[in-house]
Amino acid sequence: MAQIELDGITKRYDDLEAVSGLSTTVKDGELLCLLGPSGCGKSTTLRMIGGLEMPTEGTIKLDDEDITDVPPYNRDTSIVFQNWELFPHKSVRENVAFGLKMRDVDADERHETAEELLERVEMGGYGSYDPTDLSGGQKQRVALARSLAVDPSVLLLDEPLSNLDKRLREQMEIHLKQIHEEFDKTFIYVTHNQDEAFTLADRIGIMNDGQLVQVGDPMDVYQNPTNRFTEEFLGDTNFIEGKVSDSSDQPVVKTGFGASIPLSKNAGVDSGDTIDLSLRPEFLALSSPDDQQSTVTTDGGHAVTGTVEDVLYQGSTIRYSVSVSGEPLFVERHVGDRLELSTGDTVQLQWDTDDVLLFREDGTKLDV
Amino acid sequence: MFLLLVAPLVVLITTSFAGSTSFQFPPQELSLQWYVEFAQSQTWITAVKNSIIVGTGTIILSTTLSLLAAFGVRQSDVTWVARLVPVTLMPLFLPPVVLGVALLSFFGSYNLHQTYGSIIVAHALWATPISFLIIQSVMTQVNWGLQDAALDLGASPLKTKFEVIFPQIRQGLFASALIAFIISLQEFIMALFLSGQDTRTIPVLAWTAISQMLDPIVNVVSTLLITLVVVALVLSAFSIGLNRLARQL
Ligand SMILES: Nc1ncnc2c1ncn2[C@@H]1O[C@H](COP(=O)(O)OP(=O)(O)OP(=O)(O)O)[C@@H](O)[C@H]1O
Ligand SMILES: [Mg+2]
């Protein structure tokens, strides 16, 4: 059992609030990803859980035991740091054995454990190396082994892959996932990379500006963002401004290019309120206006015409920027779709009302 | 200008190899006569031993104080602590005679003058500010993230210092120890006030010897001192330099 419970933890530095009243529970054996932009307080949160930073307010519990005031060296947690922090004056083996040495395990035994763990992270045979001679990926593995060596209840990982190139990062994601399953420990993993979070996480916590905005199952968070920030951060999307108009008995949101979306009567909005619409590129159907079949507006859907402003090749996908009544919208298609549109072409964009997400001015989601 | 600085040294060093009693320059013949005499003189051997004891004591005292101070300043959140740092340099600006007299009356009142301890304290008064500055500058290059890693892995704060901070400042400590030793080795005025028959350091004995009559052994001692100081300076400069270099690579 290793369950972490954060209750309203806050960290203030002078007049800066790095983390504001963060509460959540990380279940035993779970891999929770804290995902958020740079400077949102992810590292600070992790360091508070690890004991390297003392919360200004709030409590941290490990299996119902309050560990808020327990110093880092007595906590059953271990951090894998963003820049790994391997001890440069110790060999790889001594690095991995360090935690055991601090626990007074005798030299033979701890070196044996270190070698075993190095094998597990595919670094067998590197024991006598100097950490400064290793590549980024190798250092990352050693740092992981070093933390695993102390057999912590909770492993805290602070963007351990952010200094690696894309290919290596993807390899390491798989490796980490295996390690998580094999060691069956609670992992809290901090990252600003959403691909990483979606690959690894059992649950994702979205952080913004020191606050935990939304926590949930990755697919759920992606499909049902409760907040404009989540929607914006999780994927490239088109935000379009709309206004509530209440002329008839039912309020509707009207956009600059004529498309309007009906709202339920008790949506709690007033006439004149600004509402942001999110049109995700994956829900936008793109077709040439002369392609008769797709001009048919499906039930509850919308179709607008626009001009292709820009075509951007991004490897396997092509991104089209389409101007609709002056508003730029972007759409992505696979190269294989062979749309062969070029700048200046007139196209039609189509979407389902159900796929549009609406957000109030304060960022909260409006349910249609 | 450089010649002016070096000329007395040349005279001194060459005359130490002189074959006669006179302070002639250039000497008539070269020999190691005075070196042999130096090595056989019980008084001089005692002075060398005293200087080493006092120097070592100064190293220990000043390095310990500087380390404690540097860690204290780093860990303190209070801003005025950092502002107080220049105050620690004060002993360097006081005339040694004043310090010597003050310390003499202080230690004298406890009957502690003429002991090694009193000279060590006096010398540490000078050496500590300098070694503190060296250690502080070395500490700015320490990777404190390693301290976090060590604490996280279960090392107590004290063990953390030994395991990961100390190896990073080793060269700085070495340099600061050497400089403390040099300061102690060459300091004369305070040692003169505070030393007794049995605790005379090399400069004090040299002064006593010279004031009675021109003793060529003084030349020998001076030559040895100069060599020692130059070697120590080169070593310490080298160790600080290596430290920098290692960090930049
Ligand atoms: N020791 C400190 N003193 C003052 N401010 C700090 C300190 N540590 C962090 N902060 C501030 O707290 C905020 C959150 O920092 P934190 O390092 O937790 O962000 P992060 O989400 O980990 O960002 P990144 O993705 O860049 O690592 C930042 O504005 C940062 O400047
Ligand atoms: Mg961070």
mmCIF file with all atom_site columns, C-alpha atoms and ligand atoms in Angstrom, chain A residues 43 82 158-159, ligand 2:
data_model
loop_
_atom_site.group_PDB
_atom_site.id
_atom_site.type_symbol
_atom_site.label_atom_id
_atom_site.label_alt_id
_atom_site.label_comp_id
_atom_site.label_asym_id
_atom_site.label_entity_id
_atom_site.label_seq_id
_atom_site.pdbx_PDB_ins_code
_atom_site.Cartn_x
_atom_site.Cartn_y
_atom_site.Cartn_z
_atom_site.occupancy
_atom_site.B_iso_or_equiv
_atom_site.pdbx_formal_charge
_atom_site.auth_seq_id
_atom_site.auth_comp_id
_atom_site.auth_asym_id
_atom_site.auth_atom_id
_atom_site.pdbx_PDB_model_num
ATOM   1 C  CA . SER A 1 43  ? 8.372  20.626 -9.786  1.00 0.00 ? 43  SER A CA 1
ATOM   2 C  CA . GLN A 1 82  ? 15.014 16.480 -14.526 1.00 0.00 ? 82  GLN A CA 1
ATOM   3 C  CA . ASP A 1 158 ? 10.378 15.228 -12.657 1.00 0.00 ? 158 ASP A CA 1
ATOM   4 C  CA . GLU A 1 159 ? 10.393 15.462 -16.445 1.00 0.00 ? 159 GLU A CA 1
HETATM 5 MG MG . MG  C 2 .   ? 10.052 21.789 -13.246 1.00 0.00 ? 2   MG  C MG 1
#
